[in-house]
Coordinates of C-alpha atoms and ligand atoms in Angstrom, one line a residue:
X26 CA -57.9 -32.9 -2.7
X27 CA -59.8 -30.1 -4.1
X28 CA -58.4 -27.0 -5.5
X29 CA -60.7 -26.0 -7.7
X30 CA -61.9 -22.5 -7.2
X31 CA -65.0 -20.6 -6.2
X32 CA -63.9 -17.3 -4.9
X33 CA -64.9 -16.1 -1.8
X34 CA -66.5 -12.0 -1.5
X35 CA -64.4 -9.6 0.1
X36 CA -64.8 -10.0 3.6
X37 CA -66.1 -6.8 6.0
X38 CA -65.5 -7.0 9.9
X39 CA -68.7 -7.7 11.6
X40 CA -70.1 -4.3 13.0
X41 CA -70.6 -3.3 16.1
X42 CA -74.2 -2.4 17.3
X43 CA -74.9 0.1 18.8
X44 CA -77.0 -0.8 22.1
X45 CA -77.6 2.4 23.0
X46 CA -81.3 3.2 25.0
X47 CA -84.7 2.6 22.7
X48 CA -81.8 0.6 20.7
X49 CA -84.0 -2.7 19.4
X50 CA -80.8 -4.7 20.1
X51 CA -80.7 -3.7 23.2
X52 CA -84.2 -4.7 24.0
X53 CA -83.6 -8.2 22.7
X54 CA -80.8 -8.5 24.7
X55 CA -82.3 -7.8 28.0
X56 CA -84.7 -10.5 26.7
X57 CA -81.9 -12.6 26.0
X58 CA -81.3 -12.1 29.3
X59 CA -83.8 -12.4 31.6
X60 CA -84.9 -15.6 29.4
X61 CA -81.9 -17.5 30.4
X62 CA -81.4 -16.1 34.4
X63 CA -85.5 -18.0 34.0
X64 CA -84.1 -21.8 33.5
X65 CA -81.6 -23.5 35.0
X66 CA -80.2 -24.8 32.6
X67 CA -77.9 -28.8 32.5
X68 CA -74.8 -28.3 30.4
X69 CA -73.5 -31.6 28.8
X70 CA -70.2 -32.3 27.1
X71 CA -70.5 -32.3 23.4
X72 CA -69.1 -35.8 21.9
X73 CA -68.9 -37.5 18.2
X74 CA -72.4 -35.0 17.9
X75 CA -73.7 -36.6 21.2
X76 CA -75.1 -34.6 24.0
X77 CA -73.0 -36.5 26.9
X78 CA -73.8 -35.9 30.7
X79 CA -72.7 -36.8 34.4
X80 CA -73.5 -37.8 37.3
X81 CA -70.8 -34.6 39.0
X82 CA -72.5 -32.2 38.8
X83 CA -71.0 -28.2 38.9
X84 CA -72.6 -25.1 39.6
X85 CA -72.7 -22.3 37.5
X86 CA -73.0 -18.3 38.5
X87 CA -72.5 -15.7 37.5
X88 CA -69.0 -13.5 38.3
X89 CA -71.3 -10.8 39.8
X90 CA -74.2 -12.4 41.6
X91 CA -73.2 -15.0 43.2
X92 CA -76.2 -15.9 44.4
X93 CA -78.0 -16.4 41.2
X94 CA -77.1 -20.4 40.0
X95 CA -78.0 -20.2 36.4
X96 CA -77.8 -24.3 36.1
X97 CA -75.4 -26.4 36.8
X98 CA -72.1 -28.4 34.3
X99 CA -71.2 -32.2 33.8
X100 CA -67.8 -32.4 34.9
X101 CA -65.9 -35.2 32.9
X102 CA -63.3 -38.5 33.0
X103 CA -60.8 -40.0 31.6
X104 CA -63.2 -42.3 29.2
X105 CA -64.9 -38.9 28.2
X106 CA -61.0 -37.4 27.3
X107 CA -61.0 -40.6 25.7
X108 CA -64.0 -40.5 24.1
X109 CA -63.7 -37.4 22.6
X110 CA -60.0 -38.2 21.0
X111 CA -61.7 -42.0 19.4
X112 CA -64.5 -40.0 17.5
X113 CA -62.7 -36.8 16.9
X114 CA -60.2 -39.7 15.2
X115 CA -63.5 -41.5 13.3
X116 CA -64.9 -38.2 12.0
X117 CA -61.5 -37.4 10.8
X118 CA -61.3 -38.9 7.3
X119 CA -64.8 -37.4 6.1
X120 CA -63.8 -33.8 6.9
X121 CA -61.2 -33.3 5.7
X122 CA -61.7 -35.0 2.3
X123 CA -64.8 -32.9 1.7
X124 CA -64.1 -29.8 -0.4
X125 CA -62.4 -26.6 1.1
X126 CA -64.6 -24.7 0.0
X127 CA -67.8 -27.3 1.7
X128 CA -66.1 -26.8 5.1
X129 CA -65.2 -22.8 4.5
X130 CA -69.3 -22.6 4.1
X131 CA -70.5 -24.3 7.4
X132 CA -67.6 -21.2 9.1
X133 CA -69.4 -18.5 6.7
X134 CA -73.1 -19.6 8.0
X135 CA -72.3 -20.0 11.6
X136 CA -71.1 -16.6 11.3
X137 CA -74.0 -15.5 9.1
X138 CA -76.4 -16.9 12.3
X139 CA -74.5 -15.4 14.6
X140 CA -74.7 -12.1 13.2
X141 CA -78.5 -12.7 13.4
X142 CA -80.0 -15.2 14.8
X143 CA -77.7 -15.9 17.7
X144 CA -76.6 -12.5 18.1
X145 CA -78.8 -11.6 21.9
X146 CA -78.8 -15.6 23.3
X147 CA -74.7 -15.4 22.6
X148 CA -73.7 -11.6 23.9
X149 CA -76.3 -13.1 26.5
X150 CA -74.4 -15.9 27.5
X151 CA -70.9 -14.3 28.0
X152 CA -72.5 -11.0 30.3
X153 CA -73.5 -13.8 32.2
X154 CA -71.4 -16.3 32.6
X155 CA -68.2 -13.8 32.2
X156 CA -69.6 -10.7 33.9
X157 CA -69.0 -8.3 30.5
X158 CA -70.9 -5.4 29.7
X159 CA -72.5 -5.3 25.9
X160 CA -70.2 -3.3 23.5
X161 CA -67.2 -6.1 25.7
X162 CA -70.0 -9.2 24.9
X163 CA -70.6 -7.5 22.0
X164 CA -67.3 -7.2 20.3
X165 CA -66.1 -10.1 21.5
X166 CA -68.4 -12.3 21.6
X167 CA -69.8 -11.7 18.7
X168 CA -67.7 -8.9 15.9
X169 CA -64.7 -10.6 16.5
X170 CA -66.0 -14.2 16.0
X171 CA -67.4 -13.7 12.9
X172 CA -64.6 -11.6 11.7
X173 CA -62.1 -15.7 13.2
X174 CA -65.4 -17.8 11.2
X175 CA -65.6 -15.4 8.8
X176 CA -61.5 -13.7 7.7
X177 CA -60.1 -17.1 7.8
X178 CA -62.1 -19.0 5.4
X179 CA -60.8 -16.2 3.4
X180 CA -57.5 -16.6 4.5
X181 CA -57.6 -20.6 4.2
X182 CA -59.0 -20.1 0.1
X183 CA -55.7 -17.4 0.3
X184 CA -53.3 -20.6 1.0
X185 CA -55.7 -23.5 -1.2
X186 CA -54.3 -20.9 -4.6
X187 CA -50.4 -20.8 -3.7
X188 CA -49.6 -23.5 -5.9
X189 CA -46.2 -23.6 -7.7
X190 CA -45.5 -23.2 -10.9
X191 CA -46.6 -25.0 -13.9
X192 CA -44.4 -26.0 -16.8
X193 CA -48.7 -27.9 -19.2
X194 CA -46.1 -29.4 -21.1
X195 CA -44.3 -31.7 -19.5
X196 CA -44.6 -31.2 -15.2
X197 CA -47.5 -30.7 -13.1
X198 CA -46.2 -29.0 -10.0
X199 CA -48.9 -28.7 -7.3
X200 CA -49.1 -28.4 -3.3
X201 CA -51.9 -30.7 -1.6
X202 CA -52.7 -29.0 2.0
X203 CA -53.0 -32.1 3.8
X204 CA -55.0 -31.4 7.4
X205 CA -52.0 -32.7 9.7
X206 CA -52.0 -36.4 10.4
X207 CA -53.8 -36.8 14.1
X208 CA -56.2 -34.7 16.1
X209 CA -56.2 -31.4 17.0
X210 CA -56.5 -30.4 20.7
X211 CA -57.2 -27.4 21.5
X212 CA -57.5 -25.5 25.5
X213 CA -59.2 -22.2 25.5
X214 CA -58.7 -19.2 27.9
X215 CA -61.7 -17.4 29.7
X216 CA -61.7 -14.3 29.2
X217 CA -62.5 -13.7 24.7
X218 CA -65.7 -16.4 23.4
X219 CA -64.3 -15.5 20.9
X220 CA -60.8 -17.1 20.8
X221 CA -62.5 -20.5 22.6
X222 CA -64.5 -20.7 19.8
X223 CA -61.4 -20.0 17.3
X224 CA -58.9 -22.3 18.7
X225 CA -60.8 -25.5 17.4
X226 CA -63.5 -23.7 14.1
X227 CA -59.1 -22.0 13.1
X228 CA -57.7 -26.5 12.7
X229 CA -61.4 -27.7 11.6
X230 CA -61.5 -25.5 8.3
X231 CA -58.4 -26.2 7.4
X232 CA -59.9 -29.8 8.0
X233 CA -57.7 -31.1 11.5
X234 CA -60.7 -32.1 13.8
X235 CA -60.6 -31.1 17.6
X236 CA -61.1 -32.1 21.1
X237 CA -61.8 -28.6 22.7
X238 CA -61.1 -28.3 26.3
X239 CA -62.6 -25.2 27.4
X240 CA -62.0 -23.3 30.9
X241 CA -64.1 -24.4 33.8
X242 CA -65.6 -20.3 33.7
X243 CA -66.5 -19.8 30.0
X244 CA -68.7 -23.8 30.3
X245 CA -71.8 -21.0 30.3
X246 CA -70.6 -19.5 26.7
X247 CA -68.8 -22.3 25.4
X248 CA -72.2 -24.5 23.9
X249 CA -74.0 -21.3 22.7
X250 CA -70.6 -22.1 20.4
X251 CA -71.5 -25.7 19.7
X252 CA -75.6 -25.3 18.6
X253 CA -74.5 -22.9 16.6
X254 CA -71.4 -24.6 14.9
X255 CA -73.5 -27.5 15.0
X256 CA -76.6 -25.7 13.3
X257 CA -74.3 -24.3 10.3
X258 CA -73.9 -28.0 10.0
X259 CA -71.3 -29.4 11.3
X260 CA -70.8 -33.1 11.3
X261 CA -70.8 -35.7 14.4
X262 CA -67.2 -36.1 15.6
X263 CA -65.3 -32.6 14.2
X264 CA -65.0 -30.6 17.0
X265 CA -65.4 -32.4 20.7
X266 CA -66.1 -30.7 23.6
X267 CA -65.5 -32.3 27.5
X268 CA -65.8 -30.9 30.7
X269 CA -62.1 -32.1 31.9
X270 CA -59.1 -30.7 34.3
X271 CA -55.8 -29.6 32.5
X272 CA -54.1 -32.7 33.3
X273 CA -56.8 -35.1 33.3
X274 CA -57.4 -34.4 29.8
X275 CA -53.4 -34.0 29.2
X276 CA -52.8 -37.3 30.7
X277 CA -54.1 -39.3 28.0
X278 CA -54.1 -36.5 24.8
X279 CA -50.0 -36.2 25.4
X280 CA -49.1 -39.8 25.7
X281 CA -51.1 -40.4 22.6
X282 CA -49.5 -41.2 19.4
X283 CA -51.8 -39.9 16.9
X284 CA -51.7 -36.4 18.7
X285 CA -51.3 -33.8 15.6
X286 CA -51.5 -30.5 17.1
X287 CA -51.9 -28.0 20.2
X288 CA -53.4 -24.6 20.0
X289 CA -53.3 -22.8 23.6
X290 CA -54.5 -20.1 24.7
X291 CA -53.9 -18.8 28.7
X292 CA -50.8 -18.0 31.6
X293 CA -47.4 -18.7 29.9
X294 CA -47.4 -21.2 33.0
X295 CA -49.2 -23.9 31.7
X296 CA -48.1 -23.4 28.1
X297 CA -44.7 -23.9 29.3
X298 CA -45.6 -26.5 31.1
X299 CA -47.4 -28.4 28.6
X300 CA -44.6 -27.8 26.0
X301 CA -42.4 -29.2 29.0
X302 CA -44.8 -32.9 28.7
X303 CA -44.4 -33.0 24.6
X304 CA -40.6 -32.7 24.4
X305 CA -40.5 -36.2 27.0
X306 CA -42.4 -37.4 24.5
X307 CA -41.6 -36.5 20.9
X308 CA -40.9 -40.0 20.7
X309 CA -44.1 -41.5 21.4
X310 CA -46.3 -39.5 18.2
X311 CA -46.7 -40.6 14.5
X312 CA -45.5 -36.0 13.6
X313 CA -44.1 -33.3 15.0
X314 CA -46.8 -32.0 17.2
X315 CA -47.7 -28.1 15.5
X316 CA -47.2 -25.7 19.3
X317 CA -49.6 -22.9 18.3
X318 CA -49.5 -20.6 21.7
X319 CA -50.7 -16.8 22.8
X320 CA -50.0 -16.8 26.7
X321 CA -49.7 -13.6 29.2
X322 CA -48.9 -10.1 29.0
X323 CA -47.5 -7.0 31.3
X324 CA -48.8 -4.8 28.3
X325 CA -47.4 -1.4 28.7
X326 CA -48.0 2.5 27.6
X327 CA -44.7 5.1 27.2
X328 CA -45.8 8.4 26.6
X329 CA -43.1 11.1 25.9
X330 CA -43.1 14.5 26.3
X331 CA -44.7 15.7 23.7
X332 CA -47.7 14.1 24.0
X333 CA -51.4 15.3 25.2
X334 CA -52.2 14.0 27.6
X335 CA -56.0 13.3 27.7
X336 CA -55.2 10.6 24.9
X337 CA -52.5 9.6 27.2
X338 CA -55.1 9.7 30.3
X339 CA -57.3 8.5 28.0
X340 CA -55.9 5.7 26.4
X341 CA -54.8 5.0 30.4
X342 CA -58.0 4.7 31.4
X343 CA -59.9 2.1 28.4
X344 CA -56.9 0.0 27.9
X345 CA -56.4 -0.9 32.0
X346 CA -60.0 -1.3 32.8
X347 CA -62.0 -2.0 30.7
X348 CA -63.3 -6.1 31.2
X349 CA -61.6 -5.1 34.3
X350 CA -58.1 -5.5 33.4
X351 CA -58.6 -9.5 32.3
X352 CA -57.7 -9.4 28.5
X353 CA -53.9 -10.8 27.8
X354 CA -53.6 -6.8 25.7
X355 CA -54.2 -4.7 29.1
X356 CA -52.3 -1.7 29.5
X357 CA -51.2 -2.6 33.5
X358 CA -48.1 -0.3 33.2
X359 CA -47.5 2.4 32.7
X360 CA -43.9 5.5 31.9
X361 CA -44.8 9.1 31.7
X362 CA -42.5 11.9 32.3
X363 CA -42.8 14.2 34.9
X364 CA -43.4 16.8 33.3
X365 CA -47.3 15.2 31.7
X366 CA -47.7 13.7 34.8
X367 CA -49.3 16.1 36.9
X368 CA -52.1 16.3 33.8
X369 CA -52.8 12.3 32.9
X370 CA -53.0 12.1 37.0
X371 CA -56.2 14.4 37.3
X372 CA -58.3 13.2 34.1
X373 CA -58.3 9.8 34.9
X374 CA -58.5 10.3 38.1
X375 CA -61.8 12.8 36.4
X376 CA -62.1 9.9 34.1
X377 CA -62.7 6.8 37.3
X378 CA -64.9 9.0 39.6
X379 CA -67.6 8.6 36.8
X380 CA -66.9 4.8 36.2
X381 CA -70.1 2.6 37.4
X382 CA -69.5 -0.4 38.6
X383 CA -71.5 -3.5 39.4
X384 CA -73.3 -5.6 37.4
X385 CA -73.4 -5.7 33.7
X386 CA -77.3 -6.3 33.2
X387 CA -77.2 -2.7 34.4
X388 CA -75.8 -0.8 30.9
X389 CA -74.9 1.6 32.8
X390 CA -72.2 0.1 34.6
X391 CA -68.7 0.2 33.2
X392 CA -67.0 -2.2 34.5
X393 CA -67.8 -5.1 36.1
X394 CA -66.9 -9.0 38.6
X395 CA -63.5 -10.1 37.8
X396 CA -63.9 -14.0 37.1
X397 CA -64.1 -16.5 39.9
X398 CA -62.7 -15.9 43.2
X399 CA -59.2 -17.2 42.3
X400 CA -58.3 -14.4 40.1
X401 CA -60.1 -12.4 43.8
X402 CA -58.0 -13.2 46.3
X403 CA -54.9 -13.0 44.1
X404 CA -55.4 -10.2 42.7
X405 CA -56.7 -8.2 45.6
X406 CA -52.9 -9.5 47.7
X407 CA -51.4 -7.2 45.0
X408 CA -53.6 -4.4 46.0
X409 CA -52.6 -5.4 49.7
X410 CA -48.8 -5.5 49.1
X411 CA -48.8 -2.1 47.5
X412 CA -51.0 -0.6 50.1
X413 CA -48.5 -1.6 52.6
X414 CA -45.4 -1.2 50.6
X415 CA -43.5 2.5 50.9
X416 CA -41.9 1.9 47.7
X417 CA -45.3 2.1 46.6
X418 CA -48.3 4.9 46.6
X419 CA -52.2 4.2 45.4
X420 CA -54.1 7.3 44.1
X421 CA -57.2 5.5 42.6
X422 CA -59.6 2.6 43.9
X423 CA -58.2 -0.1 46.2
X424 CA -61.0 -1.3 47.7
X425 CA -62.8 -4.4 46.3
X426 CA -65.3 -6.7 47.8
X427 CA -66.7 -10.6 46.9
X428 CA -69.5 -10.6 48.5
X429 CA -72.5 -10.2 46.3
X430 CA -69.7 -11.1 43.8
X431 CA -66.1 -10.3 42.9
X432 CA -66.2 -6.7 42.6
X433 CA -62.2 -4.6 42.3
X434 CA -62.3 -1.2 42.1
X435 CA -59.7 -0.1 39.6
X436 CA -56.7 0.6 40.9
X437 CA -53.8 3.0 40.1
X438 CA -50.2 2.8 41.2
X439 CA -47.9 4.6 41.7
X440 CA -43.6 2.7 41.7
X441 CA -41.1 4.8 42.3
X442 CA -39.1 1.7 42.3
X443 CA -39.2 0.7 38.0
X444 CA -39.8 -2.8 38.8
X445 CA -41.7 -2.8 41.0
X446 CA -43.4 -6.0 41.3
X447 CA -46.2 -4.7 40.3
X448 CA -44.6 -3.5 36.9
X449 CA -43.3 -6.4 36.1
X450 CA -45.9 -9.5 36.7
X451 CA -48.9 -10.4 35.2
X452 CA -52.4 -9.5 37.5
X453 CA -54.9 -10.1 34.7
X454 CA -57.2 -7.2 36.5
X455 CA -58.4 -3.8 37.5
X456 CA -54.7 -2.9 38.1
X457 CA -52.0 -0.4 36.4
X458 CA -49.6 0.5 37.5
X459 CA -47.1 3.8 37.5
X460 CA -43.8 4.9 37.2
X461 CA -42.3 8.5 36.4
X462 CA -39.5 9.3 34.8
X463 CA -37.6 12.4 34.5
X464 CA -38.3 14.0 31.2
X465 CA -35.2 13.5 29.8
X466 CA -34.9 9.9 30.2
X467 CA -37.0 9.4 27.6
X468 CA -34.9 6.1 25.8
X469 CA -33.3 5.0 29.2
X470 CA -36.3 4.7 29.7
X471 CA -36.6 2.6 26.5
X472 CA -34.7 0.4 27.9
X473 CA -36.8 0.2 30.4
X474 CA -39.6 -0.6 29.3
X475 CA -38.3 -3.4 26.8
X476 CA -36.4 -5.0 30.4
X477 CA -38.6 -5.5 32.8
X478 CA -41.2 -8.4 32.4
X479 CA -39.7 -11.5 30.3
X480 CA -43.5 -11.1 28.4
X481 CA -43.7 -9.1 25.2
X482 CA -47.3 -9.1 24.0
X483 CA -48.5 -5.5 23.8
X484 CA -47.2 -2.0 23.4
X485 CA -48.3 1.9 23.1
X486 CA -46.7 4.7 22.3
X487 CA -47.8 8.6 22.4
X488 CA -45.9 11.6 21.6
X489 CA -46.7 14.5 18.6
X490 CA -42.7 14.6 17.8
X491 CA -41.9 11.7 14.7
X492 CA -38.4 11.3 16.2
X493 CA -39.5 10.4 19.9
X494 CA -41.8 8.1 17.5
X495 CA -39.4 6.6 15.6
X496 CA -36.4 5.7 18.4
X497 CA -39.5 3.9 20.5
X498 CA -40.2 1.9 18.0
X499 CA -36.5 0.7 16.8
X500 CA -35.2 0.5 20.5
X501 CA -38.9 -1.3 20.7
X502 CA -38.5 -3.6 18.5
X503 CA -39.1 -6.8 20.2
X504 CA -40.7 -6.0 23.5
X505 CA -44.3 -6.5 21.6
X506 CA -45.8 -7.7 18.9
X507 CA -49.4 -5.8 19.4
X508 CA -47.3 -2.3 18.8
X509 CA -49.7 0.7 18.9
X510 CA -48.8 4.4 18.2
X511 CA -50.9 6.7 19.6
X512 CA -53.6 4.7 20.3
X513 CA -54.4 2.0 23.1
X514 CA -52.8 -1.9 23.3
X515 CA -56.4 -2.5 23.3
X516 CA -58.7 -3.8 21.0
X517 CA -56.7 -5.6 18.0
X518 CA -59.3 -6.6 15.0
X519 CA -59.1 -9.6 13.3
X520 CA -58.4 -8.6 9.6
X521 CA -56.8 -5.0 10.5
X522 CA -53.9 -6.3 13.1
X523 CA -52.9 -9.9 13.3
X524 CA -52.0 -10.6 16.6
X525 CA -49.8 -12.2 19.1
X526 CA -46.9 -11.1 20.6
X527 CA -42.8 -12.9 21.3
X528 CA -41.4 -13.9 24.2
X529 CA -43.1 -15.4 27.3
X530 CA -46.3 -14.4 25.4
X531 CA -47.0 -16.5 22.7
X532 CA -45.0 -18.5 19.7
X533 CA -46.2 -15.3 17.8
X534 CA -48.7 -17.7 15.1
X535 CA -50.9 -14.8 15.2
X536 CA -54.4 -15.8 15.7
X537 CA -57.4 -14.0 12.9
X538 CA -54.7 -14.0 9.5
X539 CA -53.7 -15.9 7.2
X540 CA -49.9 -17.2 9.7
X541 CA -52.7 -19.5 12.0
X542 CA -53.3 -20.8 9.5
X543 CA -50.5 -22.4 7.9
X544 CA -49.6 -24.0 11.2
X545 CA -53.4 -26.5 10.6
X546 CA -51.4 -27.9 7.1
X547 CA -48.8 -30.5 6.6
X548 CA -48.4 -29.7 2.6
X549 CA -47.7 -33.0 -0.3
X550 CA -45.6 -31.9 -2.8
X551 CA -47.3 -33.7 -5.8
X552 CA -44.8 -33.4 -9.3
X553 CA -46.3 -35.0 -12.4
X554 CA -44.4 -35.4 -15.1
X555 CA -46.4 -36.4 -18.4
X556 CA -43.2 -36.5 -21.1
X557 CA -41.7 -39.6 -18.1
X558 CA -38.0 -40.4 -19.8
X559 CA -36.5 -43.1 -20.9
X560 CA -33.5 -43.5 -22.1
X561 CA -31.3 -43.0 -18.5
X562 CA -28.3 -41.6 -20.5
X563 CA -28.6 -37.8 -19.4
X564 CA -26.5 -35.5 -23.5
X565 CA -23.3 -35.2 -20.9
X566 CA -21.8 -38.4 -21.4
X567 CA -22.6 -38.4 -24.6
X568 CA -18.3 -38.4 -26.5
X569 CA -17.0 -35.5 -28.3
Ligands
LIG627 P1 -55.2 -20.7 32.1 O1 -53.5 -20.3 31.6 O2 -55.3 -20.7 33.8 O3 -56.5 -21.5 31.4 C1 -55.9 -21.7 30.3 C2 -57.1 -23.0 30.1 O4 -55.4 -23.6 30.2 C3 -58.2 -23.1 30.9 O5 -58.8 -23.9 29.6 C4 -57.5 -24.6 31.5 O6 -58.5 -25.5 32.5 C5 -56.0 -24.9 31.2 N1 -55.7 -26.6 31.4 C6 -54.5 -25.1 32.9 N2 -53.8 -26.1 33.7 C7 -54.1 -27.0 32.9 C8 -52.9 -28.1 33.1 N3 -52.5 -28.8 33.0 N4 -53.5 -29.1 31.3 C9 -54.0 -29.0 30.5 N5 -54.5 -27.5 30.3 C10 -54.7 -26.8 31.3 O7 -56.1 -19.2 31.9 P2 -57.2 -18.5 32.3 O8 -56.7 -17.8 33.0 O9 -58.5 -19.2 31.1 O10 -56.5 -16.9 30.8 C11 -56.2 -16.1 31.1 C12 -54.5 -15.8 31.3 O11 -54.8 -16.5 29.2 C13 -53.3 -15.0 30.9 O12 -52.7 -15.7 30.8 C14 -53.8 -14.3 29.6 O13 -53.2 -13.1 28.8 C15 -53.9 -15.6 28.5 N6 -54.8 -14.7 27.5 C16 -53.4 -14.3 26.0 C17 -54.0 -14.3 25.1 C18 -53.3 -13.9 23.9 O14 -54.2 -14.2 23.9 N7 -51.8 -14.1 24.1 C19 -55.7 -14.1 25.2 C20 -56.3 -14.1 26.0 C21 -55.3 -14.5 27.1

């Protein structure tokens, strides 16, 4: 146990570089993309610090350029899950015995490497792998990941400093923030490189060792995370990266007595299924596993008649269509008062006419491809249904093409029925559904916003009138874990807006905050008595 104190200086958010024409950062990332595209890499799993390859190779292609092969990854099986768990358990005693300052210094160094020599490579890999334009790659894989690494070190320091009162004369009380007993299983989604990194780094910072299973469509940038962490000095076995099908990993891990925690980000259905499995196996575990999950969203924007139409339109265009709407926080349903709609619609349609779609390698493209064929088919299915449904009008976009890459135009559906399917279900693509409501029914519409979907991740209200803001804030109290006033519902920044939702959107343990880190420790209270009693009798036993 080490509670010695070396204070981490004040942490600042990593600056987001501009990548303007002629900038050195733009030249560096262009060079990194060209370098990556020139060679085909064979990506190994990383188990106990060893690079593990198998004969089963899966091809990796950029979602926006299916004719190009970036390389392959080695698919693992049950034996790799077993090996990863073994390696995590083997590395655990030494890792948790290390002082927290030493652990933190590894992650702080990783942030500095990412901000410097790894920056261009991490951006390039994320752009090619997940089809992000440079701005989306930079705010995610560099800025947010640096912020997770640095702010979490500071939050860890805050946790370790929390100690019960001391009576130095007689009693010394201490809290020892032990790691969980066993290993943590981190399962990450495709859409944020930073989340993929944080899901194992956050528990690891607190002394845990992890098995990490990324989404297959993120493996090309996942290996850069492992290279970065190794370069920063992460010991072998602390984080073990495996590429296996979810159920293959789950069947072994959720039956293992040392399974101590799940750190998950992904869809609601998968998380509920995993929770059910853990519940069924509960008597097999050494401890009650910590279950932390950030899941789906159906994020709203509601405008009041006093709102500024241009501000609403800009928030919707950015909030709904940046990264092709593949953010858990993306605006996907909007409620606009009749008196404002004509203007909001015009501004949005004007904007959409100027938006270019294509490869992220062309920096003038705002919209790129969706992640894979499954997503493409799912999203376009919603659009085709809306085309045929008299209850829905498509007023922008609606076209798609998967011949060269998985491209779907930013699409706006207007739904007369506020419970129309695309107002309720998570689509996870560039599709925004708008419901136009009578100006006088603002409060009724707020109730509708609250009831319409099972999720409660992000949401925004736009209004100039303060009373309208206040009514919305109160009525929508449980409708969003991240709630915005006159701002788009995406783009939460670590250290500023801790992120997470409740209801069907997750356990709301707020990634990138001290709340999340508390889930990865199991405190032991230690009371030391400097003057132990030598007589069992209390004074009240005395005779009058
Ligand atoms: P997904 O649920 O399809 O996959 C997430 C991860 O779970 C992947 O690694 C996948 O391989 C794994 N998985 C799937 N089935 C499994 C099983 N049976 N056992 C073990 N693992 C299994 O999600 P996705 O498509 O990668 O990501 C998009 C989803 O993630 C959306 O629903 C989005 O809202 C959500 N998301 C939420 C947040 C948040 O902070 N709330 C952030 C990002 C993404």
